Amino acid sequence: MIKIAPSILSADFAYLGRDVEAIATADYVHFDVMDGIFVPNISIGIPVLKSIRKVTQLPIDAHLMIVQPVHYVEQFCDAGADLVTCHVEADTPENIHLALEKIHSKGKKAGVVVKPNTRAEAVLPFIKECDLILVMTVEPGFGGQKFMADMMPKVAQIRKYIDERNPACELEVDGGVDAVTCHECIKAGANVLVAGSAVYKAADIPEKIKELRG
Ligand code: DX5
Ligand code: ZN
């Protein structure tokens, strides 16, 4: 089954409780954390995560676009994230391993993320430790960007790695996913689709979530 993870980056933060409730038929709440250094934008962090934890039963998928996530992963787990993903570009391989270990020791799911210019092979050192791998289909930093269809061979390659080495691992895509591009992502082997603007701009959010399942 294809899972949908609406990104609340596209929600109205003045009405965040309402906008989290609006995606109750989805599978994850995708929570984008940006530090202004790893990406050229600053978004939301630990206090906001704690607040939305109180208003949703859905698992929260925290996508950390921050340098040296190893210093913060435990705080995100304690704040209520169910799954925490770290960019492989954000620190040394040793520290990324350590970050994954810290997330698991909190009893939460862990994963790695690759930016568009990062090769599929970059996930291999971590794949056995991952509950999910996230492939960016835009440059991280902003919602509402154009889907990079040229990432599909990378998604297919990582799907192959997952099937061979850790079949329980989920494969997520993030950026520019809508009712058209979702089909390409599913065909390439993704099973979790992040969608921000496609979901929050929809007149009927539950209907859009259904449509994105392909
Ligand atoms: C981008 C974020 C995405 C973003 C997706 O850096 O990681 O999760 O919110 O937004 P859309 O679906 O609008 O591309
Ligand atoms: Zn994201």
PDB file of C-alpha atoms and ligand atoms in Angstrom:
ATOM      1  CA  MET A   1       0.000   0.000   0.000  1.00  0.00           C
ATOM      2  CA  ILE A   2       1.196   3.498  -0.851  1.00  0.00           C
ATOM      3  CA  LYS A   3       1.460   5.792   2.177  1.00  0.00           C
ATOM      4  CA  ILE A   4       0.970   9.551   2.110  1.00  0.00           C
ATOM      5  CA  ALA A   5       2.929  11.954   4.325  1.00  0.00           C
ATOM      6  CA  PRO A   6       1.558  15.502   3.988  1.00  0.00           C
ATOM      7  CA  SER A   7       4.175  18.142   4.759  1.00  0.00           C
ATOM      8  CA  ILE A   8       2.874  20.685   7.235  1.00  0.00           C
ATOM      9  CA  LEU A   9       5.370  23.184   5.841  1.00  0.00           C
ATOM     10  CA  SER A  10       2.489  24.109   3.522  1.00  0.00           C
ATOM     11  CA  ALA A  11      -0.017  24.414   6.375  1.00  0.00           C
ATOM     12  CA  ASP A  12      -1.159  27.735   7.840  1.00  0.00           C
ATOM     13  CA  PHE A  13       0.889  27.945  11.053  1.00  0.00           C
ATOM     14  CA  ALA A  14      -1.665  30.254  12.634  1.00  0.00           C
ATOM     15  CA  TYR A  15      -4.131  27.341  12.410  1.00  0.00           C
ATOM     16  CA  LEU A  16      -1.779  24.405  12.773  1.00  0.00           C
ATOM     17  CA  GLY A  17      -4.099  22.270  14.936  1.00  0.00           C
ATOM     18  CA  ARG A  18      -6.854  22.580  12.352  1.00  0.00           C
ATOM     19  CA  ASP A  19      -4.444  21.846   9.493  1.00  0.00           C
ATOM     20  CA  VAL A  20      -3.026  18.747  11.208  1.00  0.00           C
ATOM     21  CA  GLU A  21      -6.552  17.495  11.835  1.00  0.00           C
ATOM     22  CA  ALA A  22      -7.332  18.019   8.152  1.00  0.00           C
ATOM     23  CA  ILE A  23      -4.833  15.283   7.170  1.00  0.00           C
ATOM     24  CA  ALA A  24      -6.162  12.617   9.562  1.00  0.00           C
ATOM     25  CA  THR A  25      -6.666  10.140   6.690  1.00  0.00           C
ATOM     26  CA  ALA A  26      -2.944  10.247   5.782  1.00  0.00           C
ATOM     27  CA  ASP A  27      -0.289   7.839   7.064  1.00  0.00           C
ATOM     28  CA  TYR A  28       2.349  10.187   8.505  1.00  0.00           C
ATOM     29  CA  VAL A  29       2.663  13.866   9.399  1.00  0.00           C
ATOM     30  CA  HIS A  30       5.806  15.052   7.589  1.00  0.00           C
ATOM     31  CA  PHE A  31       7.606  17.610   9.762  1.00  0.00           C
ATOM     32  CA  ASP A  32      10.299  19.667   7.992  1.00  0.00           C
ATOM     33  CA  VAL A  33      13.047  21.075  10.206  1.00  0.00           C
ATOM     34  CA  MET A  34      15.404  23.642   8.628  1.00  0.00           C
ATOM     35  CA  ASP A  35      18.297  25.395  10.332  1.00  0.00           C
ATOM     36  CA  GLY A  36      19.227  28.126   7.844  1.00  0.00           C
ATOM     37  CA  ILE A  37      22.677  26.532   7.405  1.00  0.00           C
ATOM     38  CA  PHE A  38      22.155  23.104   5.863  1.00  0.00           C
ATOM     39  CA  VAL A  39      19.442  24.701   3.721  1.00  0.00           C
ATOM     40  CA  PRO A  40      18.843  28.395   2.959  1.00  0.00           C
ATOM     41  CA  ASN A  41      15.638  28.589   4.997  1.00  0.00           C
ATOM     42  CA  ILE A  42      14.475  28.327   8.617  1.00  0.00           C
ATOM     43  CA  SER A  43      11.264  26.515   9.514  1.00  0.00           C
ATOM     44  CA  ILE A  44       9.966  24.865  12.678  1.00  0.00           C
ATOM     45  CA  GLY A  45      11.537  22.891  15.505  1.00  0.00           C
ATOM     46  CA  ILE A  46      11.125  21.151  18.833  1.00  0.00           C
ATOM     47  CA  PRO A  47       8.434  23.296  20.545  1.00  0.00           C
ATOM     48  CA  VAL A  48       6.141  23.058  17.505  1.00  0.00           C
ATOM     49  CA  LEU A  49       6.684  19.295  17.331  1.00  0.00           C
ATOM     50  CA  LYS A  50       5.671  18.961  20.996  1.00  0.00           C
ATOM     51  CA  SER A  51       2.486  20.913  20.319  1.00  0.00           C
ATOM     52  CA  ILE A  52       1.369  18.915  17.298  1.00  0.00           C
ATOM     53  CA  ARG A  53       2.159  15.655  19.118  1.00  0.00           C
ATOM     54  CA  LYS A  54      -0.793  16.464  21.365  1.00  0.00           C
ATOM     55  CA  VAL A  55      -3.282  16.869  18.520  1.00  0.00           C
ATOM     56  CA  THR A  56      -2.605  13.860  16.263  1.00  0.00           C
ATOM     57  CA  GLN A  57      -2.524  10.081  16.526  1.00  0.00           C
ATOM     58  CA  LEU A  58      -0.599   9.789  13.260  1.00  0.00           C
ATOM     59  CA  PRO A  59       3.084   8.887  13.342  1.00  0.00           C
ATOM     60  CA  ILE A  60       5.254  11.995  12.935  1.00  0.00           C
ATOM     61  CA  ASP A  61       8.040  11.804  10.351  1.00  0.00           C
ATOM     62  CA  ALA A  62      10.685  14.427  11.239  1.00  0.00           C
ATOM     63  CA  HIS A  63      12.874  15.361   8.269  1.00  0.00           C
ATOM     64  CA  LEU A  64      15.943  17.084   9.728  1.00  0.00           C
ATOM     65  CA  MET A  65      17.534  19.519   7.275  1.00  0.00           C
ATOM     66  CA  ILE A  66      20.116  20.598   9.827  1.00  0.00           C
ATOM     67  CA  VAL A  67      23.887  20.271  10.155  1.00  0.00           C
ATOM     68  CA  GLN A  68      25.182  17.673  12.620  1.00  0.00           C
ATOM     69  CA  PRO A  69      21.766  16.190  13.460  1.00  0.00           C
ATOM     70  CA  VAL A  70      23.488  13.861  15.954  1.00  0.00           C
ATOM     71  CA  HIS A  71      23.297  16.713  18.506  1.00  0.00           C
ATOM     72  CA  TYR A  72      19.504  17.015  18.258  1.00  0.00           C
ATOM     73  CA  VAL A  73      17.991  13.648  17.320  1.00  0.00           C
ATOM     74  CA  GLU A  74      17.265  12.630  20.901  1.00  0.00           C
ATOM     75  CA  GLN A  75      15.391  15.864  21.538  1.00  0.00           C
ATOM     76  CA  PHE A  76      13.245  15.274  18.453  1.00  0.00           C
ATOM     77  CA  CYS A  77      12.476  11.753  19.682  1.00  0.00           C
ATOM     78  CA  ASP A  78      11.541  13.053  23.138  1.00  0.00           C
ATOM     79  CA  ALA A  79       9.363  15.755  21.575  1.00  0.00           C
ATOM     80  CA  GLY A  80       7.235  13.061  19.931  1.00  0.00           C
ATOM     81  CA  ALA A  81       8.702  12.128  16.551  1.00  0.00           C
ATOM     82  CA  ASP A  82       8.092   8.484  15.597  1.00  0.00           C
ATOM     83  CA  LEU A  83      10.575   8.508  12.735  1.00  0.00           C
ATOM     84  CA  VAL A  84      13.604  10.791  12.403  1.00  0.00           C
ATOM     85  CA  THR A  85      15.588  11.156   9.180  1.00  0.00           C
ATOM     86  CA  CYS A  86      19.044  12.707   8.795  1.00  0.00           C
ATOM     87  CA  HIS A  87      20.745  13.865   5.607  1.00  0.00           C
ATOM     88  CA  VAL A  88      23.872  11.880   4.724  1.00  0.00           C
ATOM     89  CA  GLU A  89      25.409  15.200   3.616  1.00  0.00           C
ATOM     90  CA  ALA A  90      24.921  16.776   7.048  1.00  0.00           C
ATOM     91  CA  ASP A  91      27.869  15.194   8.902  1.00  0.00           C
ATOM     92  CA  THR A  92      30.603  12.549   8.774  1.00  0.00           C
ATOM     93  CA  PRO A  93      29.507   8.934   8.186  1.00  0.00           C
ATOM     94  CA  GLU A  94      30.549   8.126  11.783  1.00  0.00           C
ATOM     95  CA  ASN A  95      28.241  10.787  13.175  1.00  0.00           C
ATOM     96  CA  ILE A  96      25.359   9.748  10.915  1.00  0.00           C
ATOM     97  CA  HIS A  97      25.730   6.166  12.211  1.00  0.00           C
ATOM     98  CA  LEU A  98      25.755   7.542  15.735  1.00  0.00           C
ATOM     99  CA  ALA A  99      22.627   9.625  15.059  1.00  0.00           C
ATOM    100  CA  LEU A 100      20.759   6.526  13.760  1.00  0.00           C
ATOM    101  CA  GLU A 101      21.884   4.597  16.831  1.00  0.00           C
ATOM    102  CA  LYS A 102      20.656   7.336  19.168  1.00  0.00           C
ATOM    103  CA  ILE A 103      17.242   7.402  17.457  1.00  0.00           C
ATOM    104  CA  HIS A 104      16.914   3.617  17.769  1.00  0.00           C
ATOM    105  CA  SER A 105      17.959   3.701  21.398  1.00  0.00           C
ATOM    106  CA  LYS A 106      14.985   6.019  22.006  1.00  0.00           C
ATOM    107  CA  GLY A 107      12.743   3.285  20.538  1.00  0.00           C
ATOM    108  CA  LYS A 108      12.007   5.315  17.387  1.00  0.00           C
ATOM    109  CA  LYS A 109      12.445   4.638  13.681  1.00  0.00           C
ATOM    110  CA  ALA A 110      15.461   6.076  11.879  1.00  0.00           C
ATOM    111  CA  GLY A 111      16.374   6.872   8.313  1.00  0.00           C
ATOM    112  CA  VAL A 112      18.700   8.721   5.969  1.00  0.00           C
ATOM    113  CA  VAL A 113      17.962  11.300   3.271  1.00  0.00           C
ATOM    114  CA  VAL A 114      19.809  12.078   0.036  1.00  0.00           C
ATOM    115  CA  LYS A 115      19.782  15.431  -1.779  1.00  0.00           C
ATOM    116  CA  PRO A 116      19.386  15.502  -5.591  1.00  0.00           C
ATOM    117  CA  ASN A 117      23.137  15.672  -6.262  1.00  0.00           C
ATOM    118  CA  THR A 118      23.942  12.766  -3.958  1.00  0.00           C
ATOM    119  CA  ARG A 119      24.341   9.377  -5.588  1.00  0.00           C
ATOM    120  CA  ALA A 120      22.246   6.324  -4.727  1.00  0.00           C
ATOM    121  CA  GLU A 121      25.366   4.506  -3.428  1.00  0.00           C
ATOM    122  CA  ALA A 122      25.584   7.001  -0.548  1.00  0.00           C
ATOM    123  CA  VAL A 123      22.798   5.142   1.296  1.00  0.00           C
ATOM    124  CA  LEU A 124      24.614   1.792   1.253  1.00  0.00           C
ATOM    125  CA  PRO A 125      26.719   2.245   4.418  1.00  0.00           C
ATOM    126  CA  PHE A 126      23.498   2.945   6.368  1.00  0.00           C
ATOM    127  CA  ILE A 127      20.890   0.777   4.671  1.00  0.00           C
ATOM    128  CA  LYS A 128      20.882  -2.050   7.244  1.00  0.00           C
ATOM    129  CA  GLU A 129      20.243   0.488  10.022  1.00  0.00           C
ATOM    130  CA  CYS A 130      17.425   2.286   8.206  1.00  0.00           C
ATOM    131  CA  ASP A 131      13.677   1.904   8.683  1.00  0.00           C
ATOM    132  CA  LEU A 132      13.196   4.383   5.829  1.00  0.00           C
ATOM    133  CA  ILE A 133      15.255   6.024   3.107  1.00  0.00           C
ATOM    134  CA  LEU A 134      14.143   9.403   1.751  1.00  0.00           C
ATOM    135  CA  VAL A 135      15.083  10.553  -1.752  1.00  0.00           C
ATOM    136  CA  MET A 136      14.677  14.308  -2.374  1.00  0.00           C
ATOM    137  CA  THR A 137      12.935  15.131  -5.632  1.00  0.00           C
ATOM    138  CA  VAL A 138      13.651  18.873  -5.198  1.00  0.00           C
ATOM    139  CA  GLU A 139      16.570  20.763  -3.609  1.00  0.00           C
ATOM    140  CA  PRO A 140      15.627  20.807   0.086  1.00  0.00           C
ATOM    141  CA  GLY A 141      14.656  24.158   1.571  1.00  0.00           C
ATOM    142  CA  PHE A 142      11.289  25.168   0.180  1.00  0.00           C
ATOM    143  CA  GLY A 143       7.850  23.797  -0.580  1.00  0.00           C
ATOM    144  CA  GLY A 144       6.163  24.317  -3.920  1.00  0.00           C
ATOM    145  CA  GLN A 145       9.124  23.537  -6.205  1.00  0.00           C
ATOM    146  CA  LYS A 146       9.068  21.614  -9.467  1.00  0.00           C
ATOM    147  CA  PHE A 147       9.377  17.812  -9.291  1.00  0.00           C
ATOM    148  CA  MET A 148      12.724  16.493 -10.592  1.00  0.00           C
ATOM    149  CA  ALA A 149      11.716  13.544 -12.760  1.00  0.00           C
ATOM    150  CA  ASP A 150      15.405  12.788 -13.342  1.00  0.00           C
ATOM    151  CA  MET A 151      15.567  11.450  -9.758  1.00  0.00           C
ATOM    152  CA  MET A 152      13.468   8.404 -10.749  1.00  0.00           C
ATOM    153  CA  PRO A 153      16.444   6.220 -11.771  1.00  0.00           C
ATOM    154  CA  LYS A 154      17.936   6.897  -8.324  1.00  0.00           C
ATOM    155  CA  VAL A 155      14.669   5.903  -6.645  1.00  0.00           C
ATOM    156  CA  ALA A 156      14.624   2.684  -8.713  1.00  0.00           C
ATOM    157  CA  GLN A 157      18.264   1.959  -7.816  1.00  0.00           C
ATOM    158  CA  ILE A 158      17.605   2.440  -4.103  1.00  0.00           C
ATOM    159  CA  ARG A 159      14.474   0.271  -4.360  1.00  0.00           C
ATOM    160  CA  LYS A 160      16.744  -2.467  -5.707  1.00  0.00           C
ATOM    161  CA  TYR A 161      19.226  -2.010  -2.857  1.00  0.00           C
ATOM    162  CA  ILE A 162      16.369  -2.163  -0.325  1.00  0.00           C
ATOM    163  CA  ASP A 163      14.867  -5.320  -1.831  1.00  0.00           C
ATOM    164  CA  GLU A 164      18.271  -7.012  -1.752  1.00  0.00           C
ATOM    165  CA  ARG A 165      19.558  -5.831   1.614  1.00  0.00           C
ATOM    166  CA  ASN A 166      16.724  -4.680   3.905  1.00  0.00           C
ATOM    167  CA  PRO A 167      13.271  -5.377   2.425  1.00  0.00           C
ATOM    168  CA  ALA A 168      11.408  -4.008   5.460  1.00  0.00           C
ATOM    169  CA  CYS A 169      12.882  -0.541   4.858  1.00  0.00           C
ATOM    170  CA  GLU A 170      10.439   2.038   3.443  1.00  0.00           C
ATOM    171  CA  LEU A 171      11.312   4.259   0.482  1.00  0.00           C
ATOM    172  CA  GLU A 172      10.034   7.832   0.604  1.00  0.00           C
ATOM    173  CA  VAL A 173      10.176  10.680  -1.931  1.00  0.00           C
ATOM    174  CA  ASP A 174       9.838  14.367  -1.088  1.00  0.00           C
ATOM    175  CA  GLY A 175       9.331  17.421  -3.282  1.00  0.00           C
ATOM    176  CA  GLY A 176       6.948  18.353  -6.064  1.00  0.00           C
ATOM    177  CA  VAL A 177       4.777  15.270  -5.629  1.00  0.00           C
ATOM    178  CA  ASP A 178       1.253  15.826  -6.954  1.00  0.00           C
ATOM    179  CA  ALA A 179      -1.570  13.856  -8.573  1.00  0.00           C
ATOM    180  CA  VAL A 180       0.482  13.521 -11.786  1.00  0.00           C
ATOM    181  CA  THR A 181       4.041  12.945 -10.518  1.00  0.00           C
ATOM    182  CA  CYS A 182       2.902  10.462  -7.832  1.00  0.00           C
ATOM    183  CA  HIS A 183       2.541   7.819 -10.550  1.00  0.00           C
ATOM    184  CA  GLU A 184       6.196   8.128 -11.583  1.00  0.00           C
ATOM    185  CA  CYS A 185       7.325   7.838  -7.964  1.00  0.00           C
ATOM    186  CA  ILE A 186       5.223   4.726  -7.372  1.00  0.00           C
ATOM    187  CA  LYS A 187       6.453   3.172 -10.616  1.00  0.00           C
ATOM    188  CA  ALA A 188      10.072   3.786  -9.589  1.00  0.00           C
ATOM    189  CA  GLY A 189       9.461   1.943  -6.303  1.00  0.00           C
ATOM    190  CA  ALA A 190       8.635   4.567  -3.676  1.00  0.00           C
ATOM    191  CA  ASN A 191       6.048   3.507  -1.086  1.00  0.00           C
ATOM    192  CA  VAL A 192       5.803   6.722   0.959  1.00  0.00           C
ATOM    193  CA  LEU A 193       5.019  10.014  -0.786  1.00  0.00           C
ATOM    194  CA  VAL A 194       5.507  13.387   0.878  1.00  0.00           C
ATOM    195  CA  ALA A 195       3.237  16.117  -0.460  1.00  0.00           C
ATOM    196  CA  GLY A 196       2.994  19.657   0.853  1.00  0.00           C
ATOM    197  CA  SER A 197       1.424  22.070  -1.576  1.00  0.00           C
ATOM    198  CA  ALA A 198      -0.552  19.379  -3.439  1.00  0.00           C
ATOM    199  CA  VAL A 199      -2.356  18.458  -0.215  1.00  0.00           C
ATOM    200  CA  TYR A 200      -2.789  21.872   1.383  1.00  0.00           C
ATOM    201  CA  LYS A 201      -3.874  23.650  -1.791  1.00  0.00           C
ATOM    202  CA  ALA A 202      -6.560  21.043  -2.462  1.00  0.00           C
ATOM    203  CA  ALA A 203     -10.183  22.041  -2.011  1.00  0.00           C
ATOM    204  CA  ASP A 204     -10.900  18.542  -0.656  1.00  0.00           C
ATOM    205  CA  ILE A 205      -7.889  17.330   1.341  1.00  0.00           C
ATOM    206  CA  PRO A 206      -9.065  13.736   2.091  1.00  0.00           C
ATOM    207  CA  GLU A 207      -9.927  13.292  -1.576  1.00  0.00           C
ATOM    208  CA  LYS A 208      -6.468  14.577  -2.631  1.00  0.00           C
ATOM    209  CA  ILE A 209      -4.771  12.189  -0.184  1.00  0.00           C
ATOM    210  CA  LYS A 210      -6.731   9.340  -1.748  1.00  0.00           C
ATOM    211  CA  GLU A 211      -5.780  10.471  -5.263  1.00  0.00           C
ATOM    212  CA  LEU A 212      -2.066  10.616  -4.381  1.00  0.00           C
ATOM    213  CA  ARG A 213      -2.114   6.925  -3.422  1.00  0.00           C
ATOM    214  CA  GLY A 214      -2.122   6.274  -7.164  1.00  0.00           C
TER     215      GLY A 214
HETATM  216  C1  DX5 B   1      11.430  20.655   1.085  1.00  0.00           C
HETATM  217  C2  DX5 B   1      10.676  19.852   2.116  1.00  0.00           C
HETATM  218  C3  DX5 B   1       9.447  19.239   1.605  1.00  0.00           C
HETATM  219  C4  DX5 B   1       8.398  20.224   1.149  1.00  0.00           C
HETATM  220  C5  DX5 B   1       7.567  19.541   0.097  1.00  0.00           C
HETATM  221  O1  DX5 B   1      12.688  20.957   1.566  1.00  0.00           O
HETATM  222  O2  DX5 B   1      11.509  18.800   2.587  1.00  0.00           O
HETATM  223  O3  DX5 B   1       8.900  18.315   2.536  1.00  0.00           O
HETATM  224  O4  DX5 B   1       7.570  20.703   2.174  1.00  0.00           O
HETATM  225  O5  DX5 B   1       6.666  20.456  -0.428  1.00  0.00           O
HETATM  226  P1  DX5 B   1       6.003  20.244  -1.852  1.00  0.00           P
HETATM  227  O6  DX5 B   1       5.207  18.991  -1.796  1.00  0.00           O
HETATM  228  O7  DX5 B   1       5.165  21.478  -1.992  1.00  0.00           O
HETATM  229  O8  DX5 B   1       7.118  20.172  -2.858  1.00  0.00           O
HETATM  230 ZN    ZN B   2      10.621  17.151   3.791  1.00  0.00          ZN
END
